[in-house]
Structures are given as C-alpha cells and as structure tokens.
Amino acid sequence: MPARLARLPHPWNLNDLAARRAAVKAWKVTQERREEAFGALEICLSYLAGHPPRPADAPDVLGDRFHDGFFGLTRRFAADFPTIQDMSFERIRQWMRDNTDLDVLFGPGVTDPPAEAVEVFGRGWLRGTVRGATRLVTEWLIDAVGRPRGHDVTTSQDGLRLKEMLKSAVPRLHEDDAADPIGAIWTLDRSGQLDYFTRLENDPALPEQTRETAKGYRESTEIEREIRNGTLSDQS
C-alpha cells in the first residue's frame, strides 16, 4: 500500500460502505472537518490517478467461481479488515486460505492462493474502497461548502478550492473514474462551467469516454441556459 494512502484517515478508510456512510453522516460541518475532508479527497484522487483499473482484457486470475461466490463473503471480509490499513498481502492470503475453497478455485491440491490472485484481489478491493470514499467525501464537501444554506458555493473560497481540486484531477484520472469529478463540478456550478465542459469535450488528449461525459454535461448546461432564457426550441 502506498505510504500516502496508508495515512487516509477515519472514516474514509473504512472498508464497510454502510459503516463509512454512518460515520460520515454523524460528522458536523466545521472548518476543521472541511480541512480533513479536503486532505482525504486529495489522497484519494492521487491514488486513483496513479493506480488505474486493471485492463479489461487482462487475464482473469480469480475466475468466475471466485467472483460468483465472493458477493456472499464481502461482509465477512469487511469485518475481518475494518480499515484499509488492516490489509496486507499476507493477511489477505491467509484470509483466502481460511474462507475460500482453493481446490475449486485454483485446482486440486492447491494449498496456497497464487500470489497474482492475492495481489489482484487485494488491489481490486482497495481500489473499490478508495473510489467509494472519493465519491462520498466529494458529496460531503459539496454539502459542506454550501453551509449555511444559501451560501454561494460558486464564489466561496472552499467552493473554488473544491472545483479546482476536481478539475486538476480529471485529466489524470482513468475514464472510469473521471465521470464523478466532472459531475461534481457541474453540481457545484452548473451554470458557470460551460466553457470548461466544452474544453474537455474537445481535448484530444483525453480518453473518449471522458470527452463524452463532458459533452453530456455541456449539453445539459446549454439546455438549462435556454430554458432560463426562454429560448429552448421545440426541436431541442
């Protein structure tokens, strides 16, 4: 685990999604909490940028039987590894020994999960947790920078900081991960980012899926602007 990710604080480091959401829900919005959340978001975005998902055409070293059966074991895994800091290669390998049928998964006589299988599973789980934490901390910050209600998040210092952090991350993220930050930027300032979405859409250096996501938000922004101005045509 990268040293910086190992510093991801509670509750963003919780492996159990329900526990993470419950802990975050109990947070009161203070400037100290905002700073903690900004720090967590920076760590999460940096990790995702440096650790893209496993290529779709990569060999499936775990196999269908593992994937089919693991859904029933997710609660047990999260209970045995409450935080990402509890995870390690050897601990995950031992957990697979204790909780899976190695003969069925990897062949008769196999007593140890293959190292590649342990690595792929551990990294996949870790990445999923970080991606979920990224989404949750972004949602929390969007709400937090809007406190008190009616606060103009488009011009507030924290609102601008959040937008710039997300914008900085988008070009570095895999296309599967970029959609959430782009959507968050639209949520924060849905009428003021038309030029930004247009630039993303027309940036040849970005993955096609990222550009398509930006196109969708550009079109939504234009439609909302036409509705406000009363210029939306019947063909729109």
Coordinates of C-alpha atoms in Angstrom, one line a residue:
M1 CA 0.0 0.0 0.0
P2 CA 1.4 3.4 -0.9
A3 CA 2.6 5.3 2.2
R4 CA 0.3 8.3 1.5
L5 CA -2.8 6.1 1.2
A6 CA -1.9 4.5 4.5
R7 CA -2.5 7.9 6.0
L8 CA -6.1 8.1 4.8
P9 CA -8.0 9.0 8.0
H10 CA -11.2 7.7 9.6
P11 CA -13.9 7.4 8.4
W12 CA -12.8 7.4 4.8
N13 CA -10.6 4.4 5.4
L14 CA -13.4 2.1 6.4
N15 CA -13.9 -0.9 4.2
D16 CA -17.6 -1.4 5.1
L17 CA -19.6 1.0 3.0
A18 CA -22.5 1.2 5.4
A19 CA -20.2 1.9 8.4
R20 CA -18.4 4.6 6.3
R21 CA -21.7 6.3 5.4
A22 CA -23.0 6.1 9.0
A23 CA -19.8 7.6 10.4
V24 CA -19.8 10.4 7.8
K25 CA -23.4 11.2 8.5
A26 CA -22.6 11.8 12.1
W27 CA -19.9 14.4 11.2
K28 CA -20.8 18.0 12.0
V29 CA -19.7 20.6 9.4
T30 CA -16.9 22.6 10.8
Q31 CA -13.8 24.2 9.2
E32 CA -11.7 21.6 10.8
R33 CA -13.8 18.8 9.3
R34 CA -13.6 20.5 5.9
E35 CA -9.8 20.5 6.1
E36 CA -9.8 16.8 7.0
A37 CA -12.1 16.1 4.1
F38 CA -10.1 18.1 1.6
G39 CA -7.0 16.2 2.7
A40 CA -8.8 12.9 2.3
L41 CA -10.0 13.8 -1.1
E42 CA -6.5 14.8 -2.2
I43 CA -5.2 11.4 -1.1
C44 CA -7.9 9.5 -2.8
L45 CA -7.7 11.3 -6.1
S46 CA -3.9 10.9 -6.1
Y47 CA -4.2 7.2 -5.5
L48 CA -6.8 6.7 -8.3
A49 CA -4.7 8.7 -10.7
G50 CA -1.7 6.6 -10.0
H51 CA -3.5 3.2 -9.9
P52 CA -5.9 2.8 -12.9
P53 CA -8.2 -0.2 -13.0
R54 CA -6.9 -3.5 -14.3
P55 CA -7.2 -3.6 -18.1
A56 CA -10.5 -5.3 -19.2
D57 CA -8.5 -7.7 -21.4
A58 CA -6.1 -8.8 -18.6
P59 CA -6.3 -12.5 -17.7
D60 CA -8.8 -13.2 -15.0
V61 CA -6.6 -14.9 -12.5
L62 CA -9.5 -15.3 -10.0
G63 CA -12.1 -16.9 -12.2
D64 CA -15.9 -16.9 -12.4
R65 CA -16.3 -19.1 -9.4
F66 CA -14.5 -16.7 -7.1
H67 CA -16.5 -13.7 -8.4
D68 CA -19.8 -15.6 -8.1
G69 CA -19.1 -16.7 -4.6
F70 CA -17.4 -13.6 -3.2
F71 CA -20.5 -11.5 -3.0
G72 CA -21.6 -13.6 0.0
L73 CA -18.3 -13.0 1.6
T74 CA -18.0 -9.2 1.3
R75 CA -19.4 -8.6 4.8
R76 CA -17.0 -11.1 6.3
F77 CA -14.1 -9.5 4.6
A78 CA -15.0 -6.0 5.7
A79 CA -15.5 -7.3 9.3
D80 CA -12.1 -9.0 9.2
F81 CA -10.4 -6.0 7.7
P82 CA -12.3 -2.9 9.1
T83 CA -9.9 -0.4 7.5
I84 CA -7.7 -0.4 4.5
Q85 CA -4.7 -0.1 6.9
D86 CA -5.6 -3.6 8.2
M87 CA -5.0 -5.1 4.7
S88 CA -1.7 -6.7 3.7
F89 CA -0.6 -9.3 1.2
E90 CA 0.0 -12.0 3.8
R91 CA -3.2 -11.3 5.8
I92 CA -5.3 -11.4 2.6
R93 CA -3.6 -14.6 1.5
Q94 CA -4.4 -16.2 4.9
W95 CA -8.0 -15.0 4.6
M96 CA -8.3 -16.6 1.3
R97 CA -7.0 -19.8 2.7
D98 CA -9.5 -19.7 5.5
N99 CA -12.6 -18.6 3.6
T100 CA -12.4 -20.0 0.1
D101 CA -12.2 -23.4 -1.4
L102 CA -8.8 -23.4 -3.0
D103 CA -9.3 -26.7 -4.8
V104 CA -12.4 -25.4 -6.5
L105 CA -10.9 -22.0 -7.4
F106 CA -7.4 -23.0 -8.4
G107 CA -7.3 -26.7 -8.9
P108 CA -6.9 -29.9 -6.9
G109 CA -4.1 -29.9 -4.3
V110 CA -3.6 -26.2 -4.2
T111 CA -3.0 -25.1 -0.6
D112 CA -1.9 -21.5 -1.2
P113 CA -3.7 -18.9 -3.3
P114 CA -1.4 -17.9 -6.2
A115 CA 0.4 -14.7 -5.4
E116 CA -1.0 -13.0 -8.5
A117 CA -4.6 -13.9 -7.4
V118 CA -3.9 -12.4 -3.9
E119 CA -2.5 -9.3 -5.5
V120 CA -5.3 -8.8 -8.0
F121 CA -8.0 -9.4 -5.4
G122 CA -6.3 -7.1 -2.8
R123 CA -5.7 -4.3 -5.2
G124 CA -9.2 -4.6 -6.6
W125 CA -10.8 -4.3 -3.2
L126 CA -8.5 -1.5 -2.2
R127 CA -9.3 0.5 -5.3
G128 CA -13.0 -0.1 -4.9
T129 CA -12.9 1.2 -1.3
V130 CA -10.9 4.3 -2.4
R131 CA -13.2 5.0 -5.3
G132 CA -16.2 4.8 -3.0
A133 CA -14.5 7.0 -0.4
T134 CA -13.7 9.6 -3.2
R135 CA -17.4 9.7 -4.1
L136 CA -18.5 10.1 -0.5
V137 CA -16.0 12.7 0.5
T138 CA -16.9 14.7 -2.6
E139 CA -20.6 14.5 -1.8
W140 CA -19.8 15.6 1.8
L141 CA -17.7 18.6 0.7
I142 CA -20.3 19.7 -1.8
D143 CA -22.8 19.9 1.0
A144 CA -20.3 21.4 3.5
V145 CA -19.2 24.2 1.3
G146 CA -22.8 25.2 0.8
R147 CA -23.3 25.8 4.6
P148 CA -25.0 27.9 5.7
R149 CA -27.9 27.2 3.3
G150 CA -27.9 29.8 0.5
H151 CA -24.1 30.3 0.7
D152 CA -22.8 30.9 -2.8
V153 CA -20.5 27.9 -3.4
T154 CA -19.5 29.3 -6.8
T155 CA -17.5 32.1 -5.3
S156 CA -16.7 30.9 -1.8
Q157 CA -13.1 30.1 -1.0
D158 CA -13.9 26.5 -0.2
G159 CA -16.2 26.1 -3.2
L160 CA -13.5 27.4 -5.5
R161 CA -10.9 25.2 -3.9
L162 CA -13.1 22.1 -4.4
K163 CA -13.7 22.9 -8.0
E164 CA -10.0 23.4 -8.7
M165 CA -9.0 20.2 -7.0
L166 CA -11.5 18.2 -9.0
K167 CA -10.6 20.0 -12.3
S168 CA -6.9 19.3 -11.6
A169 CA -7.6 15.6 -11.1
V170 CA -9.8 15.0 -14.2
P171 CA -7.0 14.8 -16.9
R172 CA -5.0 12.5 -14.7
L173 CA -7.9 10.0 -14.0
H174 CA -8.8 6.9 -15.9
E175 CA -12.0 7.4 -17.9
D176 CA -13.9 5.2 -15.5
D177 CA -13.0 7.5 -12.6
A178 CA -13.3 10.9 -14.3
A179 CA -17.1 10.9 -14.6
D180 CA -17.7 11.5 -10.9
P181 CA -15.5 14.6 -10.6
I182 CA -16.9 16.1 -13.8
G183 CA -20.4 15.5 -12.4
A184 CA -19.4 17.1 -9.1
I185 CA -18.1 20.2 -10.9
W186 CA -21.5 20.5 -12.7
T187 CA -23.3 20.1 -9.3
L188 CA -21.2 22.8 -7.8
D189 CA -21.5 25.4 -10.6
R190 CA -23.9 24.0 -13.2
S191 CA -24.4 27.3 -15.0
G192 CA -20.9 28.6 -14.9
Q193 CA -18.8 25.8 -16.4
L194 CA -20.0 25.7 -20.0
D195 CA -16.6 26.7 -21.3
Y196 CA -14.9 24.2 -19.1
F197 CA -17.1 21.3 -20.3
T198 CA -16.6 22.4 -23.9
R199 CA -12.8 22.4 -23.5
L200 CA -12.9 18.9 -22.0
E201 CA -15.1 17.7 -24.8
N202 CA -12.7 19.0 -27.5
D203 CA -9.4 17.9 -25.8
P204 CA -7.9 15.2 -28.0
A205 CA -5.5 14.2 -25.2
L206 CA -8.4 12.9 -23.0
P207 CA -10.0 9.4 -23.3
E208 CA -13.1 9.3 -25.5
Q209 CA -15.3 8.3 -22.6
T210 CA -14.2 11.3 -20.5
R211 CA -14.9 13.6 -23.5
E212 CA -18.3 12.0 -23.9
T213 CA -19.1 12.6 -20.3
A214 CA -18.1 16.3 -20.7
K215 CA -20.3 16.5 -23.8
G216 CA -23.3 15.3 -21.8
Y217 CA -22.8 18.0 -19.1
R218 CA -22.1 20.6 -21.8
E219 CA -25.4 19.7 -23.5
S220 CA -27.3 19.7 -20.1
T221 CA -25.8 23.1 -19.3
E222 CA -26.9 24.6 -22.7
I223 CA -30.4 23.2 -22.3
E224 CA -30.8 24.7 -18.8
R225 CA -29.5 28.0 -20.1
E226 CA -32.0 28.0 -22.9
I227 CA -34.8 27.2 -20.5
R228 CA -33.8 30.1 -18.3
N229 CA -33.7 32.4 -21.2
G230 CA -36.9 31.1 -22.7
T231 CA -35.1 30.2 -26.0
L232 CA -35.5 26.5 -25.9
S233 CA -36.9 25.4 -29.3
D234 CA -39.5 22.6 -29.8
Q235 CA -36.8 20.6 -31.5
S236 CA -34.4 20.7 -28.6

